[in-house]
Amino acid sequence: MFEYGNDTITANIRVLTADEYQNDILSISVNPSGPVQINQGDSITVGGTLDLRGGDSLDVYGSALDYTITQGANLISLDPETGNVTGTVPGTAKVKVSITNSEGTVFESGELTITVVTVPVTSVSLDKTSDSVIVGDTTALAATVSPDNASDKTVTWSSSDPSVATVDQNGVVTGVSTGTAVITATTEDGSFTASYTVTVFGLYYAALGDSVPAGYGLADPSAQCYPADFSGLLTDNGIPNHLTNMAVSGITSTALLPRRSHPVSPARPP
């Protein structure tokens, strides 16, 4: 008996010992009752619902139960301490639970059917869409496959013109000869694609008064390398003075190639 506000409430409470509790078990059913579907890599908690004498029921999980995988043991992983079941391989698995009372009587549930399904790829993107490299140099691309929990994130790389630029299966692009190539990443699942355009510049070692041939950039180890669309005369230190304004032949500061700190092999036109 206890008081609640101005009211007095009387309740009958039955306290059971562990033996009495187990002896009061009439049956057990698996919880959830299923069937259930989970994504590959996702988890659910499996337990049991005990039907007790007197019409009561009790949900129990983990170490209070015994778990048996009756089908598809290679498709799921099960932690008997918590009842946590994780889908590892697509397919259909079945699990049941049981409990033994103090007299040795085993109560066993029916089977829970768990279907593990793959998470399909919906898109792929690259960290860059275009760039330029010098013959012999490399640049690395990174592909992002969505969604994050996609089951198969395998990507295959290809080049539209391997004579201009190649790409390995890690997304590393190498400039081979002057020109333009399109690098494509294709997902194994769904064949989604993302592309990157690479322009490959050749290099020409120029002396004072030389012209930069069409299709080649300026390569003085002590200077900066300029894009191939400039064909003017060189002056002091091999750098055209009027390029300081970056207003000649459409060249802008964003078109500059990086400063090279070491000599490179010349790539002269045929």
Tab-separated table of C-alpha atoms in Angstrom:
chain	number	residue	atom	x	y	z
A	1	MET	CA	0.000	0.000	0.000
A	2	PHE	CA	1.267	3.498	-0.802
A	3	GLU	CA	-0.087	7.011	-1.055
A	4	TYR	CA	-0.431	8.968	-4.289
A	5	GLY	CA	-1.580	12.513	-3.612
A	6	ASN	CA	-4.690	12.203	-1.483
A	7	ASP	CA	-5.340	8.660	-2.668
A	8	THR	CA	-4.231	5.409	-1.132
A	9	ILE	CA	-3.373	2.684	-3.638
A	10	THR	CA	-3.123	-0.975	-2.784
A	11	ALA	CA	-1.188	-3.329	-5.071
A	12	ASN	CA	-0.380	-6.995	-4.860
A	13	ILE	CA	3.285	-7.560	-5.650
A	14	ARG	CA	4.622	-11.033	-6.212
A	15	VAL	CA	8.330	-11.423	-5.460
A	16	LEU	CA	9.965	-14.480	-7.044
A	17	THR	CA	13.237	-16.141	-6.302
A	18	ALA	CA	15.373	-17.020	-9.323
A	19	ASP	CA	14.204	-20.635	-9.131
A	20	GLU	CA	10.580	-19.621	-8.840
A	21	TYR	CA	10.963	-17.236	-11.781
A	22	GLN	CA	12.420	-19.944	-14.001
A	23	ASN	CA	9.825	-22.471	-12.883
A	24	ASP	CA	7.113	-20.012	-13.829
A	25	ILE	CA	8.169	-20.048	-17.521
A	26	LEU	CA	5.513	-21.487	-19.788
A	27	SER	CA	7.087	-20.759	-23.176
A	28	ILE	CA	9.494	-18.462	-25.029
A	29	SER	CA	9.150	-16.649	-28.352
A	30	VAL	CA	11.879	-14.911	-30.305
A	31	ASN	CA	11.930	-11.122	-30.259
A	32	PRO	CA	11.482	-9.493	-32.745
A	33	SER	CA	8.983	-11.970	-34.111
A	34	GLY	CA	10.221	-11.296	-37.677
A	35	PRO	CA	10.921	-11.787	-40.401
A	36	VAL	CA	13.322	-8.818	-40.538
A	37	GLN	CA	15.535	-7.287	-43.214
A	38	ILE	CA	18.799	-5.462	-42.474
A	39	ASN	CA	21.418	-3.800	-44.630
A	40	GLN	CA	24.808	-5.415	-44.938
A	41	GLY	CA	26.877	-4.009	-42.058
A	42	ASP	CA	23.854	-3.027	-39.936
A	43	SER	CA	22.789	-4.709	-36.691
A	44	ILE	CA	19.688	-5.639	-34.700
A	45	THR	CA	19.253	-6.959	-31.161
A	46	VAL	CA	17.615	-10.374	-30.871
A	47	GLY	CA	16.088	-11.577	-27.612
A	48	GLY	CA	13.261	-13.633	-26.234
A	49	THR	CA	9.847	-12.963	-24.687
A	50	LEU	CA	8.986	-15.296	-21.815
A	51	ASP	CA	5.364	-16.199	-21.170
A	52	LEU	CA	5.017	-16.625	-17.404
A	53	ARG	CA	2.453	-18.319	-15.227
A	54	GLY	CA	-0.270	-15.910	-14.278
A	55	GLY	CA	-0.380	-14.220	-17.684
A	56	ASP	CA	2.737	-12.092	-17.294
A	57	SER	CA	5.513	-11.789	-19.860
A	58	LEU	CA	9.145	-10.729	-19.694
A	59	ASP	CA	11.629	-9.701	-22.385
A	60	VAL	CA	15.170	-11.040	-21.918
A	61	TYR	CA	18.326	-10.595	-23.984
A	62	GLY	CA	21.938	-11.650	-24.213
A	63	SER	CA	23.538	-13.951	-21.687
A	64	ALA	CA	20.189	-14.905	-20.108
A	65	LEU	CA	19.505	-16.885	-23.287
A	66	ASP	CA	21.100	-19.476	-25.494
A	67	TYR	CA	21.323	-18.531	-29.180
A	68	THR	CA	21.409	-20.938	-32.117
A	69	ILE	CA	22.001	-19.963	-35.750
A	70	THR	CA	20.045	-22.606	-37.632
A	71	GLN	CA	20.764	-21.273	-41.141
A	72	GLY	CA	23.286	-18.954	-42.773
A	73	ALA	CA	25.952	-18.906	-40.061
A	74	ASN	CA	28.344	-17.393	-42.608
A	75	LEU	CA	25.951	-14.502	-43.323
A	76	ILE	CA	25.700	-12.962	-39.851
A	77	SER	CA	27.764	-12.482	-36.719
A	78	LEU	CA	26.099	-12.915	-33.329
A	79	ASP	CA	27.285	-11.685	-29.923
A	80	PRO	CA	25.701	-14.037	-27.347
A	81	GLU	CA	26.474	-11.626	-24.497
A	82	THR	CA	24.238	-8.908	-25.933
A	83	GLY	CA	22.120	-10.603	-28.585
A	84	ASN	CA	23.516	-8.235	-31.185
A	85	VAL	CA	23.276	-9.668	-34.733
A	86	THR	CA	25.181	-8.010	-37.601
A	87	GLY	CA	24.626	-8.714	-41.289
A	88	THR	CA	27.953	-9.492	-42.964
A	89	VAL	CA	27.070	-11.202	-46.272
A	90	PRO	CA	23.871	-10.866	-48.334
A	91	GLY	CA	21.485	-13.790	-47.917
A	92	THR	CA	18.969	-15.311	-45.515
A	93	ALA	CA	19.866	-16.499	-42.022
A	94	LYS	CA	17.747	-17.949	-39.229
A	95	VAL	CA	18.188	-17.667	-35.459
A	96	LYS	CA	16.318	-19.092	-32.484
A	97	VAL	CA	16.649	-18.591	-28.732
A	98	SER	CA	16.125	-20.898	-25.755
A	99	ILE	CA	16.209	-20.817	-21.963
A	100	THR	CA	16.575	-23.576	-19.402
A	101	ASN	CA	14.836	-23.462	-16.039
A	102	SER	CA	16.304	-24.685	-12.748
A	103	GLU	CA	14.827	-28.124	-13.247
A	104	GLY	CA	16.624	-28.527	-16.558
A	105	THR	CA	13.585	-27.995	-18.750
A	106	VAL	CA	14.524	-26.296	-22.029
A	107	PHE	CA	12.127	-23.837	-23.603
A	108	GLU	CA	12.897	-23.089	-27.245
A	109	SER	CA	11.506	-20.424	-29.549
A	110	GLY	CA	10.644	-20.624	-33.200
A	111	GLU	CA	13.061	-19.281	-35.813
A	112	LEU	CA	13.607	-15.632	-36.657
A	113	THR	CA	14.335	-15.111	-40.360
A	114	ILE	CA	16.910	-12.380	-41.007
A	115	THR	CA	17.501	-11.282	-44.599
A	116	VAL	CA	20.742	-9.380	-45.198
A	117	VAL	CA	20.625	-7.112	-48.261
A	118	THR	CA	23.272	-5.063	-50.049
A	119	VAL	CA	23.267	-1.259	-49.968
A	120	PRO	CA	23.382	-0.127	-53.613
A	121	VAL	CA	25.666	2.615	-54.913
A	122	THR	CA	23.832	5.787	-55.961
A	123	SER	CA	26.672	7.982	-57.276
A	124	VAL	CA	30.412	8.628	-57.485
A	125	SER	CA	32.310	11.920	-57.504
A	126	LEU	CA	35.935	13.030	-57.828
A	127	ASP	CA	37.850	15.573	-55.772
A	128	LYS	CA	38.900	17.378	-58.988
A	129	THR	CA	37.219	17.852	-62.356
A	130	SER	CA	40.173	19.238	-64.345
A	131	ASP	CA	43.864	20.024	-63.969
A	132	SER	CA	47.151	20.150	-65.882
A	133	VAL	CA	50.345	18.164	-65.469
A	134	ILE	CA	53.772	18.223	-67.097
A	135	VAL	CA	54.977	15.266	-69.140
A	136	GLY	CA	56.325	12.682	-66.700
A	137	ASP	CA	54.616	14.209	-63.662
A	138	THR	CA	51.694	12.724	-61.724
A	139	THR	CA	48.577	13.875	-59.948
A	140	ALA	CA	46.342	11.813	-57.671
A	141	LEU	CA	42.564	11.629	-57.815
A	142	ALA	CA	40.231	10.527	-55.022
A	143	ALA	CA	36.814	9.001	-55.733
A	144	THR	CA	33.927	9.228	-53.255
A	145	VAL	CA	31.236	6.569	-53.610
A	146	SER	CA	27.801	7.283	-52.147
A	147	PRO	CA	26.137	6.389	-49.894
A	148	ASP	CA	28.756	5.982	-47.187
A	149	ASN	CA	27.447	2.525	-46.269
A	150	ALA	CA	27.314	1.201	-49.847
A	151	SER	CA	28.157	-2.490	-49.848
A	152	ASP	CA	30.519	-2.420	-52.838
A	153	LYS	CA	32.636	0.720	-53.252
A	154	THR	CA	34.930	-0.752	-55.895
A	155	VAL	CA	35.958	1.786	-58.577
A	156	THR	CA	37.703	1.095	-61.893
A	157	TRP	CA	39.848	3.826	-63.494
A	158	SER	CA	40.368	4.393	-67.236
A	159	SER	CA	41.877	6.943	-69.618
A	160	SER	CA	40.342	8.087	-72.897
A	161	ASP	CA	43.837	8.385	-74.404
A	162	PRO	CA	46.643	6.481	-72.659
A	163	SER	CA	49.130	7.956	-75.139
A	164	VAL	CA	48.501	11.332	-73.484
A	165	ALA	CA	47.853	10.321	-69.871
A	166	THR	CA	47.593	7.029	-68.012
A	167	VAL	CA	45.852	6.244	-64.739
A	168	ASP	CA	46.443	3.334	-62.373
A	169	GLN	CA	43.842	1.616	-60.230
A	170	ASN	CA	44.707	3.886	-57.301
A	171	GLY	CA	43.653	6.957	-59.282
A	172	VAL	CA	47.201	8.227	-59.939
A	173	VAL	CA	47.378	10.040	-63.295
A	174	THR	CA	50.691	10.296	-65.207
A	175	GLY	CA	51.338	12.718	-68.056
A	176	VAL	CA	52.744	10.851	-71.094
A	177	SER	CA	52.701	13.359	-73.969
A	178	THR	CA	51.201	16.743	-74.770
A	179	GLY	CA	47.454	16.799	-75.266
A	180	THR	CA	44.198	16.311	-73.381
A	181	ALA	CA	42.689	13.133	-71.958
A	182	VAL	CA	39.613	12.322	-69.907
A	183	ILE	CA	40.078	10.128	-66.846
A	184	THR	CA	36.957	8.238	-65.761
A	185	ALA	CA	36.106	6.470	-62.510
A	186	THR	CA	33.395	3.791	-62.879
A	187	THR	CA	31.723	2.017	-59.967
A	188	GLU	CA	31.517	-1.765	-60.016
A	189	ASP	CA	27.990	-1.549	-58.611
A	190	GLY	CA	25.651	0.344	-60.919
A	191	SER	CA	28.355	1.555	-63.371
A	192	PHE	CA	28.109	5.152	-62.150
A	193	THR	CA	30.825	7.421	-63.557
A	194	ALA	CA	32.703	10.618	-62.754
A	195	SER	CA	35.248	12.268	-65.058
A	196	TYR	CA	38.337	14.425	-64.842
A	197	THR	CA	39.963	16.258	-67.759
A	198	VAL	CA	43.754	16.470	-67.713
A	199	THR	CA	45.826	18.697	-69.995
A	200	VAL	CA	49.404	17.539	-70.385
A	201	PHE	CA	52.068	20.148	-71.164
A	202	GLY	CA	55.469	19.427	-72.608
A	203	LEU	CA	58.589	21.301	-71.400
A	204	TYR	CA	61.137	23.213	-73.435
A	205	TYR	CA	64.491	24.464	-72.151
A	206	ALA	CA	64.828	27.921	-73.632
A	207	ALA	CA	67.849	30.167	-73.959
A	208	LEU	CA	67.786	33.937	-74.053
A	209	GLY	CA	66.060	35.073	-77.257
A	210	ASP	CA	64.510	31.672	-78.022
A	211	SER	CA	60.842	31.221	-78.818
A	212	VAL	CA	58.661	28.757	-76.928
A	213	PRO	CA	57.254	26.347	-79.541
A	214	ALA	CA	53.510	25.862	-79.687
A	215	GLY	CA	52.370	23.084	-77.367
A	216	TYR	CA	55.243	23.521	-74.920
A	217	GLY	CA	55.704	25.398	-71.674
A	218	LEU	CA	58.711	27.321	-70.419
A	219	ALA	CA	61.015	25.239	-68.211
A	220	ASP	CA	63.844	27.118	-66.584
A	221	PRO	CA	64.907	25.331	-63.350
A	222	SER	CA	65.399	28.719	-61.667
A	223	ALA	CA	62.101	30.158	-62.871
A	224	GLN	CA	58.437	29.329	-63.010
A	225	CYS	CA	56.932	27.150	-65.717
A	226	TYR	CA	54.305	28.792	-67.868
A	227	PRO	CA	51.519	27.164	-69.881
A	228	ALA	CA	52.027	26.113	-73.455
A	229	ASP	CA	49.858	28.784	-75.045
A	230	PHE	CA	52.625	31.417	-74.924
A	231	SER	CA	55.026	31.645	-77.870
A	232	GLY	CA	56.718	34.993	-77.296
A	233	LEU	CA	60.408	35.805	-77.034
A	234	LEU	CA	62.268	35.263	-73.767
A	235	THR	CA	64.235	37.964	-72.005
A	236	ASP	CA	66.069	38.173	-68.666
A	237	ASN	CA	66.440	34.774	-66.983
A	238	GLY	CA	64.267	33.233	-69.680
A	239	ILE	CA	61.053	34.891	-68.425
A	240	PRO	CA	59.227	37.404	-70.684
A	241	ASN	CA	59.085	40.731	-68.870
A	242	HIS	CA	55.589	41.459	-70.085
A	243	LEU	CA	54.296	38.284	-68.430
A	244	THR	CA	54.563	40.069	-65.102
A	245	ASN	CA	51.177	41.635	-65.915
A	246	MET	CA	49.741	38.232	-66.826
A	247	ALA	CA	47.800	39.855	-69.647
A	248	VAL	CA	49.405	38.318	-72.724
A	249	SER	CA	47.761	35.578	-74.818
A	250	GLY	CA	45.005	35.071	-72.247
A	251	ILE	CA	47.430	33.804	-69.592
A	252	THR	CA	46.243	34.410	-66.039
A	253	SER	CA	47.788	33.723	-62.662
A	254	THR	CA	45.572	30.660	-62.283
A	255	ALA	CA	47.220	29.160	-65.354
A	256	LEU	CA	50.690	29.119	-63.837
A	257	LEU	CA	52.297	25.739	-63.332
A	258	PRO	CA	54.236	25.190	-60.088
A	259	ARG	CA	57.818	26.335	-59.617
A	260	ARG	CA	60.208	23.471	-60.264
A	261	SER	CA	63.158	23.191	-57.911
A	262	HIS	CA	65.140	20.752	-60.071
A	263	PRO	CA	65.936	20.329	-63.769
A	264	VAL	CA	63.594	18.297	-65.926
A	265	SER	CA	64.203	16.396	-69.120
A	266	PRO	CA	63.386	18.553	-72.130
A	267	ALA	CA	60.462	17.488	-74.266
A	268	ARG	CA	61.199	19.147	-77.571
A	269	PRO	CA	58.755	19.080	-80.467
A	270	PRO	CA	59.422	16.597	-83.259
